Coordinates of C-alpha atoms in Angstrom, one line a residue:
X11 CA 160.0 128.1 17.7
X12 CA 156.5 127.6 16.2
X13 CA 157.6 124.8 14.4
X14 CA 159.5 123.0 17.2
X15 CA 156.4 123.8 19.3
X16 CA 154.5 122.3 16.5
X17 CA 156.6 119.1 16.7
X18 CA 156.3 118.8 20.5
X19 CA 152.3 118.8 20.0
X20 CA 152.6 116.1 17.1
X21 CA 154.8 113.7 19.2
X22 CA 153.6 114.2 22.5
X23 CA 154.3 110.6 23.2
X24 CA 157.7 110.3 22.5
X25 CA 158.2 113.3 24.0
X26 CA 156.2 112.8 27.6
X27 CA 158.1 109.6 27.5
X28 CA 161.3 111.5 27.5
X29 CA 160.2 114.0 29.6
X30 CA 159.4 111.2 32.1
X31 CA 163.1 110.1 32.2
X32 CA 164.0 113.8 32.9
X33 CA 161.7 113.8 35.8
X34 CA 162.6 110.3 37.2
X35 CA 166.4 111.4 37.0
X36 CA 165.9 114.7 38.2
X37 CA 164.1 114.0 41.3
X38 CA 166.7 111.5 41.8
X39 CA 169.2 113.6 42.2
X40 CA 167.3 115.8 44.0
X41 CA 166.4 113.2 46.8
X42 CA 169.9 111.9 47.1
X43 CA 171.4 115.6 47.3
X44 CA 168.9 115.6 50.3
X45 CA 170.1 112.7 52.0
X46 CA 173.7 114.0 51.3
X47 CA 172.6 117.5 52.7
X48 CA 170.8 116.0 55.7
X49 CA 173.3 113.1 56.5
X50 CA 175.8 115.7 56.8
X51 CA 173.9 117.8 59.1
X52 CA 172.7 114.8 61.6
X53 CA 176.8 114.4 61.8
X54 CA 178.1 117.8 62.6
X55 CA 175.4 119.9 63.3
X56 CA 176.5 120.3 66.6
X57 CA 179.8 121.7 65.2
X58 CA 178.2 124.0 62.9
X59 CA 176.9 125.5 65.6
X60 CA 179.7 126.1 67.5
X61 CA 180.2 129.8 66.9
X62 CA 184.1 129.3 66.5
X63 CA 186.3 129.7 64.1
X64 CA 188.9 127.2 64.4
X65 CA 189.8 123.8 66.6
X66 CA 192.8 123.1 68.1
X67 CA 193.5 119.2 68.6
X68 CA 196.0 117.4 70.3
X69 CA 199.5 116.7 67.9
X70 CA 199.5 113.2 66.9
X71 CA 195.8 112.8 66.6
X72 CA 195.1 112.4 62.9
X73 CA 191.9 110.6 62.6
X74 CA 189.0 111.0 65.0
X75 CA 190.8 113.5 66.8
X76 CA 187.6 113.9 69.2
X77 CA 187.5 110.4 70.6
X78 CA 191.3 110.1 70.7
X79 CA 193.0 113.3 71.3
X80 CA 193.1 115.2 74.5
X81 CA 193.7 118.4 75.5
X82 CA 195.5 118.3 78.5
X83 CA 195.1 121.5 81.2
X84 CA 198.3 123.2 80.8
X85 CA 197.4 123.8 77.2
X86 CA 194.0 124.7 77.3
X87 CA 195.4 127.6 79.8
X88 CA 198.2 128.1 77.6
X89 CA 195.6 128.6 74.2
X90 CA 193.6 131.2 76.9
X91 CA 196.5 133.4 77.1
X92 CA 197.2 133.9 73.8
X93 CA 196.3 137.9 72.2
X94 CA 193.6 137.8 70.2
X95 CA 192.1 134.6 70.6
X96 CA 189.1 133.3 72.3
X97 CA 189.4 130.1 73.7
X98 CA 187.5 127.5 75.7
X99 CA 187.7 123.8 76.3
X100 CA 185.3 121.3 74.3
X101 CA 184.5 117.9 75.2
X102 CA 182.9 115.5 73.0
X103 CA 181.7 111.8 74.1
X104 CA 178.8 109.1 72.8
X105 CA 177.0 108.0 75.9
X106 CA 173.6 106.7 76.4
X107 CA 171.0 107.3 79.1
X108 CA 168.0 106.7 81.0
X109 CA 165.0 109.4 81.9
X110 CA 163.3 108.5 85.8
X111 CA 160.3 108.1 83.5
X112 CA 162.3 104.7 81.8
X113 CA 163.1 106.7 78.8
X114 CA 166.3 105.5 76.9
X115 CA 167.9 107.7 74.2
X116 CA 171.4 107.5 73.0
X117 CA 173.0 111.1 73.2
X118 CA 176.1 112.9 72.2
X119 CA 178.1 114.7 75.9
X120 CA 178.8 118.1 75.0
X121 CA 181.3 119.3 77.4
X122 CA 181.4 123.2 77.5
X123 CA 182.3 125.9 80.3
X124 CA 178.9 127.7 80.8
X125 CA 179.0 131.1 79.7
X126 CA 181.4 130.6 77.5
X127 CA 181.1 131.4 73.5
X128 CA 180.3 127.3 72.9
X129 CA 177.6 127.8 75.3
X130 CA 174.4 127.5 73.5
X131 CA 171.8 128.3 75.8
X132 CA 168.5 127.4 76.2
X133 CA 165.4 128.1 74.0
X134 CA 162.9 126.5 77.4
X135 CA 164.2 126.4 80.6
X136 CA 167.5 127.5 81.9
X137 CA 171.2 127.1 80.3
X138 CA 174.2 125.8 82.1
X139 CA 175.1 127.2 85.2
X140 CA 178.6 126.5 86.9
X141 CA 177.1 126.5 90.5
X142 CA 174.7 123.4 89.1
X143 CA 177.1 121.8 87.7
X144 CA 174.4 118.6 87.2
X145 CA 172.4 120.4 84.9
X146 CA 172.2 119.3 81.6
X147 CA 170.3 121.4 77.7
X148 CA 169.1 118.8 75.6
X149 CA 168.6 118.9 72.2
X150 CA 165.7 119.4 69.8
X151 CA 165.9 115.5 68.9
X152 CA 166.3 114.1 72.6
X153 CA 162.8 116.2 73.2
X154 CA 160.8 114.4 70.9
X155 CA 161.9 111.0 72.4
X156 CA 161.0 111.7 75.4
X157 CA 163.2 114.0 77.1
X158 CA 161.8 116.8 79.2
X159 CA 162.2 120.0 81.4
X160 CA 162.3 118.2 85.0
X161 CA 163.6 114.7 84.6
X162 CA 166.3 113.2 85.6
X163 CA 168.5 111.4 83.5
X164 CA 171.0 108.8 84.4
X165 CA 174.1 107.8 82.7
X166 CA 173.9 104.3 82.1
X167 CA 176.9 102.2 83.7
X168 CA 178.5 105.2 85.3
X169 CA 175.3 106.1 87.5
X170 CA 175.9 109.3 86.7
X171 CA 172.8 111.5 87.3
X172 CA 172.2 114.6 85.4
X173 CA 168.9 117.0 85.9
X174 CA 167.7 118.6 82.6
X175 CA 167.2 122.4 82.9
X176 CA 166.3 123.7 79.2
X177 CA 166.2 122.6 75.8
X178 CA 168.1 124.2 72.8
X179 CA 167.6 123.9 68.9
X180 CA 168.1 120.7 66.7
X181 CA 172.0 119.6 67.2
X182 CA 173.4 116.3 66.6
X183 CA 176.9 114.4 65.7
X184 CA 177.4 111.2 64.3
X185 CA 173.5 110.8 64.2
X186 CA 173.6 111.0 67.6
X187 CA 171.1 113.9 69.4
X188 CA 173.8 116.0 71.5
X189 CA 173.2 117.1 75.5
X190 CA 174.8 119.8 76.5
X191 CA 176.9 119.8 80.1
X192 CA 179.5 121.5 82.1
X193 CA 183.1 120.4 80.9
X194 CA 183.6 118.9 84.6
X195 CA 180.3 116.6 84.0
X196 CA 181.8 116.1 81.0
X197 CA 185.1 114.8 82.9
X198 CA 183.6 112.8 84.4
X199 CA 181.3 111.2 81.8
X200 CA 185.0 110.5 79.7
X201 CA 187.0 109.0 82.6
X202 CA 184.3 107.5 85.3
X203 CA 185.4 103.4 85.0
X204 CA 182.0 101.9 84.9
X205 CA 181.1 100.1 88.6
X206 CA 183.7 102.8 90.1
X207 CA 183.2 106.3 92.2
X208 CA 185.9 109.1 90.9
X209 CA 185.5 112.3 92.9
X210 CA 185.9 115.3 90.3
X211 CA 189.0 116.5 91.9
X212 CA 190.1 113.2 91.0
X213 CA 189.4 113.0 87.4
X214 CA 191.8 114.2 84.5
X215 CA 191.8 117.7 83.5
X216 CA 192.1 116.7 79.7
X217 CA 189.4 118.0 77.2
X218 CA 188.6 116.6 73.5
X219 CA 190.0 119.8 71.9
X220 CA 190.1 123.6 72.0
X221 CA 187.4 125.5 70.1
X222 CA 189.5 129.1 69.3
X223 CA 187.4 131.8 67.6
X224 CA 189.9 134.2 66.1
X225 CA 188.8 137.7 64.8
X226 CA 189.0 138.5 60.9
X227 CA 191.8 138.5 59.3
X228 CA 193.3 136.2 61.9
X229 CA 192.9 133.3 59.5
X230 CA 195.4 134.3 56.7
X231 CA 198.1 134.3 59.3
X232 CA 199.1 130.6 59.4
X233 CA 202.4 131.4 60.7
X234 CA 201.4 132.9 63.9
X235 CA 198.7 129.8 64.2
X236 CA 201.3 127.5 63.3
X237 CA 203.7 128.9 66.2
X238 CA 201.3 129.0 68.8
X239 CA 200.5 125.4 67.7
X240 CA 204.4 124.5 68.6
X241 CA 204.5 126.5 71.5
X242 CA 201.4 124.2 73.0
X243 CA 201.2 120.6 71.3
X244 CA 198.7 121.4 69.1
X245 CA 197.3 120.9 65.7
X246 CA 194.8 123.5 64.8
X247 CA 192.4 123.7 61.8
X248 CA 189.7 125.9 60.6
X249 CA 185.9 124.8 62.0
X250 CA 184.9 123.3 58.8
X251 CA 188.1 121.0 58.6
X252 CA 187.2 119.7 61.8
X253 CA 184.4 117.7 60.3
X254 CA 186.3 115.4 59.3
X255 CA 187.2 114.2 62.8
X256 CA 183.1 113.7 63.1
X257 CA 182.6 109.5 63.1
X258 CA 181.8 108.7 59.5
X259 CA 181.3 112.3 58.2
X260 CA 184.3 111.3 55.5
X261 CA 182.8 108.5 54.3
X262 CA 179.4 109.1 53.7
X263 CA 179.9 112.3 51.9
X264 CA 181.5 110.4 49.4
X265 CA 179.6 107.6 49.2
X266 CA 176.6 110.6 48.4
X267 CA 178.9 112.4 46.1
X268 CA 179.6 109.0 44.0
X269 CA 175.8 108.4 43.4
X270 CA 175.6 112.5 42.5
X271 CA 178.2 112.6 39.9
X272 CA 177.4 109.2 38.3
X273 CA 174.0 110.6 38.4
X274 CA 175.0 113.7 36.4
X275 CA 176.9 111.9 34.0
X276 CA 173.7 109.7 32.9
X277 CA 171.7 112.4 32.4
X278 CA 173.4 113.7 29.5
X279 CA 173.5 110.2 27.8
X280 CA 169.9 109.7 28.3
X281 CA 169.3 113.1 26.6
X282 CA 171.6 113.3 24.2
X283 CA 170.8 109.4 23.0
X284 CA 166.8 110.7 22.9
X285 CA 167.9 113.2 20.2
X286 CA 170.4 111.6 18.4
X287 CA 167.1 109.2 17.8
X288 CA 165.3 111.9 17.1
X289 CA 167.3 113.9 14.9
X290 CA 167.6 110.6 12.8
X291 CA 164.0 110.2 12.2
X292 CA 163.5 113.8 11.8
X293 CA 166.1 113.9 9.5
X294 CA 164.2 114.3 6.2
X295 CA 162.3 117.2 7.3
X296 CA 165.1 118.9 8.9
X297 CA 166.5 118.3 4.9
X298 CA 163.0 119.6 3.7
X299 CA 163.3 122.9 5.8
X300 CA 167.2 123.6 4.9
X301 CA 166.1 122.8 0.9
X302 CA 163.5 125.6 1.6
X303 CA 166.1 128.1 2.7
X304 CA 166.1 127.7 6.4
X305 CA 169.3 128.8 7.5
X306 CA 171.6 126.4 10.0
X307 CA 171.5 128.4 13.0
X308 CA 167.2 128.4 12.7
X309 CA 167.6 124.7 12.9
X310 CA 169.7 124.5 15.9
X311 CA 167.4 127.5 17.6
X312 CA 164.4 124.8 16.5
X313 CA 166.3 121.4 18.6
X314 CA 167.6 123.3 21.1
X315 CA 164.3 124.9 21.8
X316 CA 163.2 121.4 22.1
X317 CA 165.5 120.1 24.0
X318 CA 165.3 123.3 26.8
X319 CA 161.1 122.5 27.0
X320 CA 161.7 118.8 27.6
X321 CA 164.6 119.5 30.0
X322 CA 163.2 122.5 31.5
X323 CA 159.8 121.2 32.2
X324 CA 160.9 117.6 33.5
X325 CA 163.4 119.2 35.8
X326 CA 160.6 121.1 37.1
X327 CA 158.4 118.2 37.7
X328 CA 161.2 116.7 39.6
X329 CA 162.0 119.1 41.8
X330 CA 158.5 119.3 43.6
X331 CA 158.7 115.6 43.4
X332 CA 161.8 115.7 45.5
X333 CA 160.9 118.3 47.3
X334 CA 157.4 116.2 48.1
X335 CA 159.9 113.5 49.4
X336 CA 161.1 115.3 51.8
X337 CA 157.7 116.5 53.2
X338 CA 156.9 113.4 52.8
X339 CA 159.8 111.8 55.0
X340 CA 159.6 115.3 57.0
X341 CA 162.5 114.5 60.3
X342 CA 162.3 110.7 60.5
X343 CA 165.0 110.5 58.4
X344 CA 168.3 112.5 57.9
X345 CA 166.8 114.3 54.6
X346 CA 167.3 118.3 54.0
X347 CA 166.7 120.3 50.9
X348 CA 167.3 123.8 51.1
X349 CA 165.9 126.0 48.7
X350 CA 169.3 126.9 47.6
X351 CA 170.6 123.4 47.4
X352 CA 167.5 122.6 45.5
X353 CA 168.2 125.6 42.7
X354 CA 171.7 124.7 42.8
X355 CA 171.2 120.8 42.1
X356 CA 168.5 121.2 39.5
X357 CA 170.2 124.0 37.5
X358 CA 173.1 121.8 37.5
X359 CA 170.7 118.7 36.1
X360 CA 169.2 121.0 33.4
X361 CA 172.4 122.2 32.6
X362 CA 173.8 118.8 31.5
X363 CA 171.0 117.7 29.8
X364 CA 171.0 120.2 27.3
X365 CA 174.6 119.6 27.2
X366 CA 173.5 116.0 26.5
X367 CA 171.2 117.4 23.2
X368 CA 174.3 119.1 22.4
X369 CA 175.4 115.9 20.9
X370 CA 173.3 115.6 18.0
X371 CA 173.7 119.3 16.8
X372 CA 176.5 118.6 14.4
X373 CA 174.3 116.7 12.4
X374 CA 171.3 119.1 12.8
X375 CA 174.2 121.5 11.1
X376 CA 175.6 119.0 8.5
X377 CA 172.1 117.8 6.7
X378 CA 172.0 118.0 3.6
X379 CA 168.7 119.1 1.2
X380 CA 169.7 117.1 -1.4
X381 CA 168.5 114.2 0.9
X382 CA 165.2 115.4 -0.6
X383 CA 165.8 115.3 -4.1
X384 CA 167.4 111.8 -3.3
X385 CA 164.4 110.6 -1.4
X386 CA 161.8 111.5 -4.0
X387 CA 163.8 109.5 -7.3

């Protein structure tokens, strides 16, 4: 270890150059497994939220079940009857509106019976009441453009006017910031033709979907879920599933994953094509110590010691650097790095680079000390 300390010191250069690509890739990866991290939440935040366990879609529906499936009444009463499941309709629409004070924000219609398990509440303010049925809870996101406690905001081509009560943690789907109303605002929101007056009797009783929360233990019983699914026209799947059904949730996590992995597999060719170098030009001392009686397994302790300070220390470096990023960026853009994530990610990165310096120990192992003798005639 003194020795490979000792070598570090000498080539410091080659070494900090290395060291530099480790940090440059590592906070790489870091940053774009915050953008992967925070473009997933700004699209279904909202759902994770939603303290439910399952949703239950309309049959037929297979992709973007929440714009194009409906839950029609009979069903949702149907699902409310059922033993050992709560269950309450959930609408779901993108709208946009304006605040009596000219503000305009674009804004996701969550439709939820007040009272209800979906119903989030309000952190200011007041939460949903069914005998106000105009009240609206903004988000987080719609109160720092502009929103506020008092306003009024109007639905743009539907005129529909909607007073906000209280305001409610950050929430958002399909990069949209979500508002919170009753499911018959909601109603009306979904089916009011633009230019036209529906009365709400009027209006379709047919809901986005059914969020279900089922007690433990529930879940590994597909066959009872699959049978109440056939008796009401529905196709149910577990919370998380029903990402999927978010607008471009799909899509972008692969498109984030793709960069991740082809990330993850340069690192080890960088590193392992640094001491394959390395282990080349070193390769007449590393003859020099083995002719001198240093065993095999003290020369690979020596590179890999090497390898784990140059790895260790530039995936250091480039986690604060990411992590600085996303200070940096702070919520103007979809970016979030957990701590976990962040431990996750870079153990992963430091983990393939040393497998990357991995390469070149089998000829660390195979040198030979009559290099020496050959070198000197």
């Amino acid at each position: 270890m003194f020795l490979a300390l000792l070598e570090l010191k000498a080539a410091r250069g080659r070494f900090l150059l290395m060291g530099s690509v480790v940090v440059l890739v590592a906070a790489l990866v870091g940053i774009v497994a915050g953008f992967t991290t925070g473009l997933g939440d700004d699209t279904v935040s909202a759902l994770r939220r939603l303290p439910a366990t399952h949703i239950a879609f309309a049959a037929g529906s297979d992709s973007d079940q929440f714009a194009r499936g409906l839950i029609d009444d009979r069903t949702a009463s149907g699902w409310s009857r059922e033993e050992r499941t709560e269950a309450t309709p959930l609408g779901i629409s993108l709208t946009r509106g304006t605040t009596n004070r000219g503000t305009e924000v674009d804004l996701a219609a969550f439709g939820v019976e007040p009272g209800a398990f979906t119903d989030p509440g309000a952190d200011a303010g007041t939460p949903l009441d069914a005998a106000r049925p105009s009240g609206v809870v903004v988000s987080r996101q719609l109160v720092t453009e502009g929103v506020r406690i008092g306003d009024t905001l109007t639905i743009d081509r539907l005129g529909i006017t909607l007073d906000v009560v209280g305001t409610t943690g950050r929430s958002s789907y399909g990069h949209v910031p979500v508002a919170y109303v009753t499911t018959d605002t909601w109603r009306g929101i979904r089916f009011t033709a633009p230019g036209t007056t529906t009365l709400p009797a009027d209006l379709p009783a047919q809901y986005s979907a059914m969020a279900l929360r089922l007690p433990d233990g529930t879940d590994a019983d597909a066959s009872a879920l699959a049978e109440a699914d056939r008796r009401h026209g529905t196709a149910t799947v577990p919370l998380e599933k029903a990402f999927e059904a978010a607008p471009g949730y799909d899509g972008e996590r692969l498109t984030m994953t793709s960069i991740q992995t082809f990330l993850f597999l340069i690192a080890p060719l960088v590193v392992g094509a640094f001491f394959a170098v390395w282990t080349v030009q070193r390769t007449p001392e590393l003859a020099l110590l083995r002719a001198l009686g240093a065993s095999r397994r003290r020369l690979l302790g020596h590179t890999l010691a090497q390898a784990a300070v140059v790895v260790a220390a530039g995936t250091a470096v480039g986690a604060a650097l990411a992590s600085a990023v996303g200070l940096l960026v702070g919520e103007q853009v979809p970016f979030s790095l957990p701590a976990t994530t962040l431990t996750t990610t870079m153990a992963s990165v430091a983990l393939v680079g040393l497998a990357g310096s991995a390469l070149t120990l089998r000829r660390v192992t195979t040198v030979d000390p009559m290099t020496m003798l050959g070198a000197a005639r």
